[in-house]
PDB file of C-alpha atoms in Angstrom:
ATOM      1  CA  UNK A  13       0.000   0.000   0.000  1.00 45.00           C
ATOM      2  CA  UNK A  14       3.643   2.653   0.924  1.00 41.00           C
ATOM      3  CA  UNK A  15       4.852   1.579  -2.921  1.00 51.00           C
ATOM      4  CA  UNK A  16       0.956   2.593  -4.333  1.00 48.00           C
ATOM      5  CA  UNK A  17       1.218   5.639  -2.520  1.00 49.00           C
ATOM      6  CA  UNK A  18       4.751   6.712  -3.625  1.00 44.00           C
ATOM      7  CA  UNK A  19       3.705   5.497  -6.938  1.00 44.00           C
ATOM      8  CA  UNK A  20       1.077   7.810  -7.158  1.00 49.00           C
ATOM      9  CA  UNK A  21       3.243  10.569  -5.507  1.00 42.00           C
ATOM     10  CA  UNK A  22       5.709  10.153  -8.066  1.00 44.00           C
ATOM     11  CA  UNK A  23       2.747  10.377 -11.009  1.00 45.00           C
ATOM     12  CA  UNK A  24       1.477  13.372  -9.798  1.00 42.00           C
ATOM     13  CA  UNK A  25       5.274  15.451  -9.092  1.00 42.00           C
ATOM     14  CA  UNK A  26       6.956  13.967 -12.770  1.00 43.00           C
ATOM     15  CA  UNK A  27       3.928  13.454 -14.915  1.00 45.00           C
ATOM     16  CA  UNK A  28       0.536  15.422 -13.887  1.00 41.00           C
ATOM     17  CA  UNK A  29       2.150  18.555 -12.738  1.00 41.00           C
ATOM     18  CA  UNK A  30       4.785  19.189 -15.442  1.00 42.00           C
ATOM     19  CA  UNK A  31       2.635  18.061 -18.165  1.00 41.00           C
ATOM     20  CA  UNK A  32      -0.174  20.428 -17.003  1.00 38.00           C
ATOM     21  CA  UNK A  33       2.514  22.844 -16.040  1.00 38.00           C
ATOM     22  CA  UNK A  34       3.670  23.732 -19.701  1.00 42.00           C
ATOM     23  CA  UNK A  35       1.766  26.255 -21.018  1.00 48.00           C
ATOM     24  CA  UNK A  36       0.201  25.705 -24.598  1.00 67.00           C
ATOM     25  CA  UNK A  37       0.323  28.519 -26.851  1.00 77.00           C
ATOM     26  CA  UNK A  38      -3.340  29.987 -27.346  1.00 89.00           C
ATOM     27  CA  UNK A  39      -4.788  31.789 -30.644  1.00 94.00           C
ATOM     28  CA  UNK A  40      -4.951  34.730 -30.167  1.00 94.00           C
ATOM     29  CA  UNK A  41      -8.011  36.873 -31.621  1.00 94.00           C
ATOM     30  CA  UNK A  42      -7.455  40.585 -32.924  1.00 95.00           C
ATOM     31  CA  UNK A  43     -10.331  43.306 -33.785  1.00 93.00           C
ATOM     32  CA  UNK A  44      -9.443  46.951 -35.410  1.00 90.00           C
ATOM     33  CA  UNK A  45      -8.708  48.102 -31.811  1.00 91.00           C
ATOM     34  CA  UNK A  46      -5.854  45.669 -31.057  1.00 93.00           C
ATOM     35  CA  UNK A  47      -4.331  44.963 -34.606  1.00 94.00           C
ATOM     36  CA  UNK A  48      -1.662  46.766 -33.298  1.00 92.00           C
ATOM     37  CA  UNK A  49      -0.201  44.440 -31.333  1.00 94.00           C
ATOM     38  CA  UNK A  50       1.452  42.290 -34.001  1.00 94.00           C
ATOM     39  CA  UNK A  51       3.399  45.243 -34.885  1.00 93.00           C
ATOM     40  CA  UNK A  52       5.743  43.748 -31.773  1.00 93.00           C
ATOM     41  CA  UNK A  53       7.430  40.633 -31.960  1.00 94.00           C
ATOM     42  CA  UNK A  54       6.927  37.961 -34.375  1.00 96.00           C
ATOM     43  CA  UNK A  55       3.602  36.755 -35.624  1.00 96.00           C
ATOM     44  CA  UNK A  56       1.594  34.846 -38.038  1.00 97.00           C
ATOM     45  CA  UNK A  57      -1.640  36.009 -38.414  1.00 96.00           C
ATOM     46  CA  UNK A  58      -4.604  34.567 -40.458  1.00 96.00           C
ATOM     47  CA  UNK A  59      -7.420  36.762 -41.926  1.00 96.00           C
ATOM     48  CA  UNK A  60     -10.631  34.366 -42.278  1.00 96.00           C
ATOM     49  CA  UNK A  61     -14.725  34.518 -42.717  1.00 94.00           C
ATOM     50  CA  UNK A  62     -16.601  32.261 -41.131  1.00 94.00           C
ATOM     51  CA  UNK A  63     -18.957  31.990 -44.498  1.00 94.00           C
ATOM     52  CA  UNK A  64     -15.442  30.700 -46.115  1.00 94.00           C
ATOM     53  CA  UNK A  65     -15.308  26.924 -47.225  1.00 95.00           C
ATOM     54  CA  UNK A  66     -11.779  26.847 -47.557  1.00 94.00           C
ATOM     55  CA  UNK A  67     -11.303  28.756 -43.967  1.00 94.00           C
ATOM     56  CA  UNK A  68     -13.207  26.652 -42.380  1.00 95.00           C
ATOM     57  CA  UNK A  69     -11.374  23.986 -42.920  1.00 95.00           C
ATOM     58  CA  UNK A  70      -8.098  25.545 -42.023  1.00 95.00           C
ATOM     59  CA  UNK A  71      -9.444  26.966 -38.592  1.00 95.00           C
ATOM     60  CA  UNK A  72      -8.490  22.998 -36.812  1.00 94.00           C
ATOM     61  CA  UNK A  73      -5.103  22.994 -38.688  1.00 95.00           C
ATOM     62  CA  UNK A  74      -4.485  26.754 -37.060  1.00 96.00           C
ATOM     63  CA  UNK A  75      -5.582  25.905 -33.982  1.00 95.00           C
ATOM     64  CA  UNK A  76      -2.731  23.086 -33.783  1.00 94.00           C
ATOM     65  CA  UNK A  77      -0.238  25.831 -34.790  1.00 96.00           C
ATOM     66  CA  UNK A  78      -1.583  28.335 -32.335  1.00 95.00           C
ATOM     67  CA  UNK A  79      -0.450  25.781 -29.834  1.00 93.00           C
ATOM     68  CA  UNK A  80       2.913  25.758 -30.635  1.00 93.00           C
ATOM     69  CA  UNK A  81       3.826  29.134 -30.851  1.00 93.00           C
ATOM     70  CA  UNK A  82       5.330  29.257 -27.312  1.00 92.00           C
ATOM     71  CA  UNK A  83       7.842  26.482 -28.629  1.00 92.00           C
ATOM     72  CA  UNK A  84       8.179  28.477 -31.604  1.00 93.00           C
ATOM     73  CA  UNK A  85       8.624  31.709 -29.427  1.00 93.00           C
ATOM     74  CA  UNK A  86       5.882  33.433 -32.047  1.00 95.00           C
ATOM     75  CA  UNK A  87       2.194  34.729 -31.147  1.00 95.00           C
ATOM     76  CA  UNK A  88      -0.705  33.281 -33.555  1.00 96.00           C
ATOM     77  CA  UNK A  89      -3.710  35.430 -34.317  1.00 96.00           C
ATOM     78  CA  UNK A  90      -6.831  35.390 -36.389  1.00 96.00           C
ATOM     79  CA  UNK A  91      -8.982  38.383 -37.828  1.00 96.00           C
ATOM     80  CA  UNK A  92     -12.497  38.287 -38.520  1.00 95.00           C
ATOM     81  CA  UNK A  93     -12.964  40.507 -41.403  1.00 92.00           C
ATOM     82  CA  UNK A  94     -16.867  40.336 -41.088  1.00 90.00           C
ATOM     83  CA  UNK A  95     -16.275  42.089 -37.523  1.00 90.00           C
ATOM     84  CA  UNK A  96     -13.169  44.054 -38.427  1.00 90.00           C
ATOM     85  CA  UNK A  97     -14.068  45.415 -42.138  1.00 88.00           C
ATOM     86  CA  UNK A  98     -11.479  48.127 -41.832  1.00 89.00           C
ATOM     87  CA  UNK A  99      -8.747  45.690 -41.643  1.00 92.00           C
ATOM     88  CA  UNK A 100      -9.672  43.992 -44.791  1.00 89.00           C
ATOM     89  CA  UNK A 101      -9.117  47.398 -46.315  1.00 89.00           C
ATOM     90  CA  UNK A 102      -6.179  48.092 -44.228  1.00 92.00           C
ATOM     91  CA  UNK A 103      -4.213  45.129 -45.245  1.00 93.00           C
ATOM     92  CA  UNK A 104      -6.214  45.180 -48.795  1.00 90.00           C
ATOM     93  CA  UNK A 105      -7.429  41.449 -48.227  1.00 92.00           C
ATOM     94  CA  UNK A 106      -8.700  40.203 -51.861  1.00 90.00           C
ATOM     95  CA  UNK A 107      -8.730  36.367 -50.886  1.00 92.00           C
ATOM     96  CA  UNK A 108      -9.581  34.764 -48.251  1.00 93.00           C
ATOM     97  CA  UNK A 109      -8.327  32.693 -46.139  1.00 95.00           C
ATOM     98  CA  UNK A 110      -5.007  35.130 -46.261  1.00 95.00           C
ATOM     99  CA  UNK A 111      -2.062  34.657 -43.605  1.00 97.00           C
ATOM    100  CA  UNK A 112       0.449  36.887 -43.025  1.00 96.00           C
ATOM    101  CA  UNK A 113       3.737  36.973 -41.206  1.00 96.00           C
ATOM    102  CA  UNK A 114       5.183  39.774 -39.268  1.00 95.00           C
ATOM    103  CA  UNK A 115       8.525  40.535 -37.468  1.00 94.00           C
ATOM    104  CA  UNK A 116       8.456  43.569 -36.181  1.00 92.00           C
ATOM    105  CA  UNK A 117       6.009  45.420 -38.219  1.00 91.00           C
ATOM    106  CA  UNK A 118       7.612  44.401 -41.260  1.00 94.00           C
ATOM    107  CA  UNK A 119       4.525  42.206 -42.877  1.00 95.00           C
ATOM    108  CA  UNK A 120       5.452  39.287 -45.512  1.00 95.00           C
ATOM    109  CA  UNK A 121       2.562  36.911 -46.887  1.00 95.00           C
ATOM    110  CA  UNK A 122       2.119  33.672 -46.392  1.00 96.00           C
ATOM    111  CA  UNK A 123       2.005  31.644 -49.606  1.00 92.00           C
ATOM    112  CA  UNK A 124       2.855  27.877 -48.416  1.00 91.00           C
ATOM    113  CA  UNK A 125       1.037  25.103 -48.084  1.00 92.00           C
ATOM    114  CA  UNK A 126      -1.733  25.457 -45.800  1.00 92.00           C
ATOM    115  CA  UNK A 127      -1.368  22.848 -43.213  1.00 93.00           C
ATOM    116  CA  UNK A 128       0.469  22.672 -39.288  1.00 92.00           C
ATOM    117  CA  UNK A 129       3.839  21.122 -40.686  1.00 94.00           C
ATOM    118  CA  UNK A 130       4.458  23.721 -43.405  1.00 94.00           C
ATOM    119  CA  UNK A 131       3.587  26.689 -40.601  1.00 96.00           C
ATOM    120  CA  UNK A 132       6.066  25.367 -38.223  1.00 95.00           C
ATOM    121  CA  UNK A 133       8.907  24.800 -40.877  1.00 95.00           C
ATOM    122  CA  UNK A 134       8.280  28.565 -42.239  1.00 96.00           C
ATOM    123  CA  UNK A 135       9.175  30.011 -39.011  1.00 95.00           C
ATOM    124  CA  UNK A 136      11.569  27.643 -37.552  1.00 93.00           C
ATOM    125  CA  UNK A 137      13.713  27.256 -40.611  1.00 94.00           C
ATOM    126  CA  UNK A 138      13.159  31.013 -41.254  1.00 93.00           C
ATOM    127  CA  UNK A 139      11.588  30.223 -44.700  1.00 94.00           C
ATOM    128  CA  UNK A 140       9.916  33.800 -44.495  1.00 94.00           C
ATOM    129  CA  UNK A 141      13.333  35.460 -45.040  1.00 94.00           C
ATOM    130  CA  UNK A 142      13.373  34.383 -48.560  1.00 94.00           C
ATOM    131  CA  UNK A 143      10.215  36.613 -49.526  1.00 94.00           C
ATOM    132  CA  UNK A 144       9.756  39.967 -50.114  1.00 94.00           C
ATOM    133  CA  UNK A 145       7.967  42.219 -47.533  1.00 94.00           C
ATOM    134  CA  UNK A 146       5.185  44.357 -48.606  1.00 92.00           C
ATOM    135  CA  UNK A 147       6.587  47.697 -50.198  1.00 91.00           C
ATOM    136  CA  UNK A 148       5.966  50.708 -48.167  1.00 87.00           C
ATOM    137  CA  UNK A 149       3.340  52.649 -49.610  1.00 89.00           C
ATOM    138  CA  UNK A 150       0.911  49.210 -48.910  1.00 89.00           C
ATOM    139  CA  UNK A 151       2.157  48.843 -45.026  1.00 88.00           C
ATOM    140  CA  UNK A 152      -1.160  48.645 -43.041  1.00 90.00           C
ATOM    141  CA  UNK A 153      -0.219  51.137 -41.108  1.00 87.00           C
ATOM    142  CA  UNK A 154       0.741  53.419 -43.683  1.00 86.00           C
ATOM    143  CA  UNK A 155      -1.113  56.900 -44.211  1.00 87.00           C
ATOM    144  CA  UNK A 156      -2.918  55.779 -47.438  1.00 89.00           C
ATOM    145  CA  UNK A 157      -3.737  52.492 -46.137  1.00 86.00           C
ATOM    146  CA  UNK A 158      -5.564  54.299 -43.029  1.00 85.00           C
ATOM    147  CA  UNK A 159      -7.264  56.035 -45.538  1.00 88.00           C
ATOM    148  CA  UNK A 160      -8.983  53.006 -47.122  1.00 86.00           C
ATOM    149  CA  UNK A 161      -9.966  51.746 -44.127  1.00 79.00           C
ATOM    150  CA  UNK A 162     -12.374  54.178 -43.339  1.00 84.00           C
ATOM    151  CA  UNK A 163     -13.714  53.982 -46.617  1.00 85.00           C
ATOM    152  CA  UNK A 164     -14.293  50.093 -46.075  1.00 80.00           C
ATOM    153  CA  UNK A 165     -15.703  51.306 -42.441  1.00 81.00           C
ATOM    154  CA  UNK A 166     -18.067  54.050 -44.059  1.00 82.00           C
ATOM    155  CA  UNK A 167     -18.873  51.084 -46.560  1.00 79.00           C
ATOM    156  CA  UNK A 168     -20.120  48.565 -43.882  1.00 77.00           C
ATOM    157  CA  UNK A 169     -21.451  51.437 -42.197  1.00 80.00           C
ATOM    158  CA  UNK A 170     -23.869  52.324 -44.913  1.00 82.00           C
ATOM    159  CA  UNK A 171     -24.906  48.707 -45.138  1.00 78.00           C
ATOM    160  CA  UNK A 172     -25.691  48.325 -42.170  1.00 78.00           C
ATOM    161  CA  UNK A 173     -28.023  50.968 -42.206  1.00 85.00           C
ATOM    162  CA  UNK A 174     -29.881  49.942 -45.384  1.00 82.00           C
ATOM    163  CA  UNK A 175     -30.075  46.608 -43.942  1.00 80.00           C
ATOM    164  CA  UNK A 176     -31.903  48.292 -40.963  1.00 84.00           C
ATOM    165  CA  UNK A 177     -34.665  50.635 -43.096  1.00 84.00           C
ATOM    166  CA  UNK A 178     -35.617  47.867 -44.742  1.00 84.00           C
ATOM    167  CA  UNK A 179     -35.511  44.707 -41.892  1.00 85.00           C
ATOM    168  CA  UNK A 180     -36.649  46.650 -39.434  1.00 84.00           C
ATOM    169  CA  UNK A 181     -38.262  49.637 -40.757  1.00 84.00           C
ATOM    170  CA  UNK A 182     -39.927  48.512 -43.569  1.00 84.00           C
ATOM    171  CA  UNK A 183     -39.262  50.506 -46.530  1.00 86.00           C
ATOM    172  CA  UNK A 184     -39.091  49.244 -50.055  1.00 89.00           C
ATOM    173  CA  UNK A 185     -35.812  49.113 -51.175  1.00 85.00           C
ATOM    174  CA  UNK A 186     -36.263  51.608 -53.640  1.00 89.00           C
ATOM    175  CA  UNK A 187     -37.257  54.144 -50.949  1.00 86.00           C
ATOM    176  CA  UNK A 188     -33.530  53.220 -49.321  1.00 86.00           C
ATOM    177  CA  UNK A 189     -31.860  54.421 -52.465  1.00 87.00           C
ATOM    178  CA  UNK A 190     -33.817  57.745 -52.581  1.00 90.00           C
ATOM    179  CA  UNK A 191     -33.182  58.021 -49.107  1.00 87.00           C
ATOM    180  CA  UNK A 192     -29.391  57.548 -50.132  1.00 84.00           C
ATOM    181  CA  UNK A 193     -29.307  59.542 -53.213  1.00 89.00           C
ATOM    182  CA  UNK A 194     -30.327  62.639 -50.993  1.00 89.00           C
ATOM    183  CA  UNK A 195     -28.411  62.479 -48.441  1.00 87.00           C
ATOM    184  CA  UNK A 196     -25.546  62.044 -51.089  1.00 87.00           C
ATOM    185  CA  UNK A 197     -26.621  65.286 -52.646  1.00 91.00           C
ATOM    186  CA  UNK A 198     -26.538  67.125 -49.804  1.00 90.00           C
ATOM    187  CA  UNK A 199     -23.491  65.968 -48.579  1.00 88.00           C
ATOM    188  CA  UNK A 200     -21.862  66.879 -51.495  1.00 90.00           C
ATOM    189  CA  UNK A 201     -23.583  70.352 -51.766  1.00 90.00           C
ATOM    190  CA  UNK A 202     -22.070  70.860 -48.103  1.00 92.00           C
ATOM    191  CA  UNK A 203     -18.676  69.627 -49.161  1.00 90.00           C
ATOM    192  CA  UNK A 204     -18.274  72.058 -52.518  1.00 91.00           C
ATOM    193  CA  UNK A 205     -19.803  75.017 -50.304  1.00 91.00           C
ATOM    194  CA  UNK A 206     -16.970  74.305 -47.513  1.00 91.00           C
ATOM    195  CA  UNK A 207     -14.089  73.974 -50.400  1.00 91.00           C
ATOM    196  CA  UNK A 208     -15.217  77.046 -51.829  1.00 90.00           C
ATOM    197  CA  UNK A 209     -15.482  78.680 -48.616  1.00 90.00           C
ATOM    198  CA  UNK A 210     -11.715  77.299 -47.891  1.00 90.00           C
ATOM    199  CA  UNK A 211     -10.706  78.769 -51.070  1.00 90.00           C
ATOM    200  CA  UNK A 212     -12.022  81.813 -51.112  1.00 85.00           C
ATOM    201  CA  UNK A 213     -10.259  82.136 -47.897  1.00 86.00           C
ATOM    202  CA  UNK A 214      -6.497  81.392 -48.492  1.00 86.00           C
ATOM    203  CA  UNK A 215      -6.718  82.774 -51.927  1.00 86.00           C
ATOM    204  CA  UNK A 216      -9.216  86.018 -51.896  1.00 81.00           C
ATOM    205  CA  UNK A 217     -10.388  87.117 -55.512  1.00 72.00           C
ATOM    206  CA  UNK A 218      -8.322  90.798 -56.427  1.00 68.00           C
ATOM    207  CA  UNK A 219      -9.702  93.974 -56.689  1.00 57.00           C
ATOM    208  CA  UNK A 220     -11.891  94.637 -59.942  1.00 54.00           C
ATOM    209  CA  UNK A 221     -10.482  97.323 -62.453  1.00 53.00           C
ATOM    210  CA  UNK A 222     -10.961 100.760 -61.711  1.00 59.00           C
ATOM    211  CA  UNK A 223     -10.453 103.698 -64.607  1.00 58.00           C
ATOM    212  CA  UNK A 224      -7.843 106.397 -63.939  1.00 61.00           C
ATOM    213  CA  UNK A 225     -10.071 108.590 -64.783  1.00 60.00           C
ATOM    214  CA  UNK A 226      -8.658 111.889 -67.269  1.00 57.00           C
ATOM    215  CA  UNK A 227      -8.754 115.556 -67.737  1.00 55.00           C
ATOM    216  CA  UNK A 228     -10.107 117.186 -70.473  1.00 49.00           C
ATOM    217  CA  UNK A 229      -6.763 118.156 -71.923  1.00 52.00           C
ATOM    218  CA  UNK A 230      -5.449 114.715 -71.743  1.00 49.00           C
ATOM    219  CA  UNK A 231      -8.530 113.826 -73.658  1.00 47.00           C
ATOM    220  CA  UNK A 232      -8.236 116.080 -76.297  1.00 47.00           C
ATOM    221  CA  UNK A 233      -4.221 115.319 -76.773  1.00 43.00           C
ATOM    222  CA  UNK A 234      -4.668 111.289 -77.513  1.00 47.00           C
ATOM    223  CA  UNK A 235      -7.777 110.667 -78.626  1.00 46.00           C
ATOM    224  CA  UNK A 236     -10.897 108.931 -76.161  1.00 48.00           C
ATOM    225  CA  UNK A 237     -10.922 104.961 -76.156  1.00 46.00           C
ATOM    226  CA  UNK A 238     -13.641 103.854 -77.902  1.00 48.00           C
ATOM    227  CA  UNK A 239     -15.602 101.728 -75.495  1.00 46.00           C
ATOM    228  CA  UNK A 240     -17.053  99.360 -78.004  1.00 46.00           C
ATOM    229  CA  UNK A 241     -14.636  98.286 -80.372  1.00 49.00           C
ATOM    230  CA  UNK A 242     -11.136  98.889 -78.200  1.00 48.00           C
ATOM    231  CA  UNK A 243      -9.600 102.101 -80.580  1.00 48.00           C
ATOM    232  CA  UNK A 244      -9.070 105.583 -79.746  1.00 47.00           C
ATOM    233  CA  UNK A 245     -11.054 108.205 -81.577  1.00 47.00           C
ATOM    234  CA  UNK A 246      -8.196 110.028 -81.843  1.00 49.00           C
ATOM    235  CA  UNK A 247      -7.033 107.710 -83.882  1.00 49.00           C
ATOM    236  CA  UNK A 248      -9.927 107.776 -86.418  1.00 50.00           C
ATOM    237  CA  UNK A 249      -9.526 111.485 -87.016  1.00 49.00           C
ATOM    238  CA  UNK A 250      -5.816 111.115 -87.764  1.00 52.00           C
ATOM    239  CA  UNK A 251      -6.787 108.380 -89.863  1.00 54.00           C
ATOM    240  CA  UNK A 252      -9.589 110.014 -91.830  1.00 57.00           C
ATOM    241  CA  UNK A 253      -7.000 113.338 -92.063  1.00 57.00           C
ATOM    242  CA  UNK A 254      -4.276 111.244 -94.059  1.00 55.00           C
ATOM    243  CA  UNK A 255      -6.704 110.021 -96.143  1.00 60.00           C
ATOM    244  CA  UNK A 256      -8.326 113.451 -97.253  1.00 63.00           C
ATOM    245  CA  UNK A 257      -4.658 114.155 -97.835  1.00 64.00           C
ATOM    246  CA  UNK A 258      -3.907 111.671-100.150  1.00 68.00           C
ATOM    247  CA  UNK A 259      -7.338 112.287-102.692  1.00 67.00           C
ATOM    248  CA  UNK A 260      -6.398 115.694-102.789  1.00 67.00           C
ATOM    249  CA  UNK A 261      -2.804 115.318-103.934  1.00 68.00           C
ATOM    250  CA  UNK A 262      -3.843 112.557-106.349  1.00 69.00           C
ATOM    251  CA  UNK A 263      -6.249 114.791-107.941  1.00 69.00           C
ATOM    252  CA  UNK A 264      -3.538 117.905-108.429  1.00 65.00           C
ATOM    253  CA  UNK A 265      -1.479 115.607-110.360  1.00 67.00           C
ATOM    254  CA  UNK A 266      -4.517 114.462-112.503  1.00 66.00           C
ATOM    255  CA  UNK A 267      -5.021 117.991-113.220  1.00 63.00           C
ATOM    256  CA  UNK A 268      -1.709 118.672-113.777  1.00 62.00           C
ATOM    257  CA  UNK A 269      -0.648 119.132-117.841  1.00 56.00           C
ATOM    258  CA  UNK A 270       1.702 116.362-118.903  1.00 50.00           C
TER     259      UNK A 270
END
C-alpha cells in the first residue's frame, strides 16, 4: 500500500504537474482596436470569414499551430474581417483565407502550403526570409492604407443601415436608395460650399479694375478709347485726315498738264 502511494506521488510530481505545467500557446483573436499588437514581436496572423469553405477547414489545422507558438517563441492570431471590415481594407485582403507573417512590423505573406507542418517549418527554418515584404506605400499602417480603411468602415457602415430601413423599418428598397441619393446630394452640396469657402479664404479674388479717370486736356491730346470696339477716336480722325490728304494730292497731279 507505501509503494501505491509513492507510486502515485511520483505520477502526480513527474507526470501530472509538469505536463499540465507547460503552457500551450493559445490563438490569439485581434479586432481593429488591437491589430496593433502584431506590430511587436513575431507573428503569423490569419485573416478568415466564417462563411469561407476553404477557412473553415483551415481553422483545426491553425488551432494546432496556435499551440505551438510558445515552442516556436511566435504569437498566432486570427482576424475576422466580417467584424473588423477596416482591416480587410487596411491590409487590402482580396482572398480569403489570407495569412500573413510579421517581425516587427515588417509584414510578408504567407504563400505555403496550408497545413500545421508547413507553418512550423516557415518560421523555424526562417523560410519567411526568402520573400519579399510588402513595399511601403501598402504597409497597413501606412497613411494611405488608413485612408482606405475608413472607406471600407463608411462602406459597412452604410450597409448596415440599409439593412436596418428595410428589416426593421420597412421601406421598399427603392425608398432606401432615394433616401441615399439625398443624403448624397446634400453631402456633397455641403462639401463644394466648404471647399469654396476654404478657397475663397487662403486665396481672396483681387480687386476689380478701376479707370484712372482723365482731364479734359489729356482727352483732347490722344484721342478717347472707344468703349465698343477697343480704338481711340483720336485715332480715327488722324486716320480720316491722311486720307483726305492723299485724294487731294492725287487729284492735283490728274489735273496737272503732262
Amino acid at each position: 500500500m507505501l509503494s501505491l502511494n509513492y507510486l502515485y506521488c511520483f505520477l502526480l510530481f513527474y507526470i501530472v504537474i509538469p505536463q499540465g505545467a507547460l503552457s500551450k500557446g493559445e490563438l490569439k483573436t485581434l479586432n481593429e482596436e488591437t491589430w496593433t499588437e502584431m506590430l511587436t514581436g513575431e507573428w503569423m496572423v490569419e485573416f478568415f470569414a466564417p462563411w469561407c469553405p476553404a477557412c473553415q477547414q483551415l481553422q483545426p489545422l491553425w488551432k494546432e499551430f496556435a499551440g505551438w507558438s510558445d515552442d516556436l517563441g511566435i504569437k498566432v492570431g486570427n482576424v475576422d474581417v466580417t467584424n473588423s471590415p477596416g482591416l480587410s481594407g487596411r491590409f487590402m485582403i482580396t482572398a480569403l483565407p489570407t495569412i500573413f507573417h510579421v517581425k516587427d512590423g515588417v509584414f510578408r505573406q504567407f504563400r505555403g502550403s496550408r497545413d500545421k507542418e508547413s507553418f512550423i517549418s516557415f518560421v523555424e527554418e526562417k523560410k519567411w526570409q526568402s520573400i519579399d515584404p510588402i513595399p511601403s506605400w501598402k504597409s497597413p499602417q501606412s497613411y494611405q492604407m488608413t485612408t482606405i480603411s475608413l472607406f471600407f468602415k463608411l462602406s459597412m457602415l452604410l450597409r448596415n443601415t440599409h439593412n436596418t430601413l428595410v428589416q426593421d423599418y420597412g421601406i421598399p428598397y427603392w425608398g432606401s436608395y432615394i433616401i441615399f441619393g439625398l443624403l448624397t446630394i446634400l453631402v456633397g452640396s455641403l462639401l463644394g460650399l466648404l471647399v469654396v469657402c476654404v478657397i475663397d479664404f487662403f486665396c481672396p479674388s483681387r480687386v476689380g479694375y478701376q479707370p484712372i479717370p482723365k482731364n479734359a486736356n489729356s482727352g483732347d491730346l490722344h484721342g478717347k478709347k472707344n468703349e465698343s470696339d477697343g480704338e481711340y477716336e483720336g485715332e480715327d480722325v488722324i486716320k480720316e485726315d491722311v486720307a483726305d490728304d492723299t485724294d487731294i494730292r492725287r487729284r492735283k497731279e490728274l489735273k496737272s498738264p503732262k
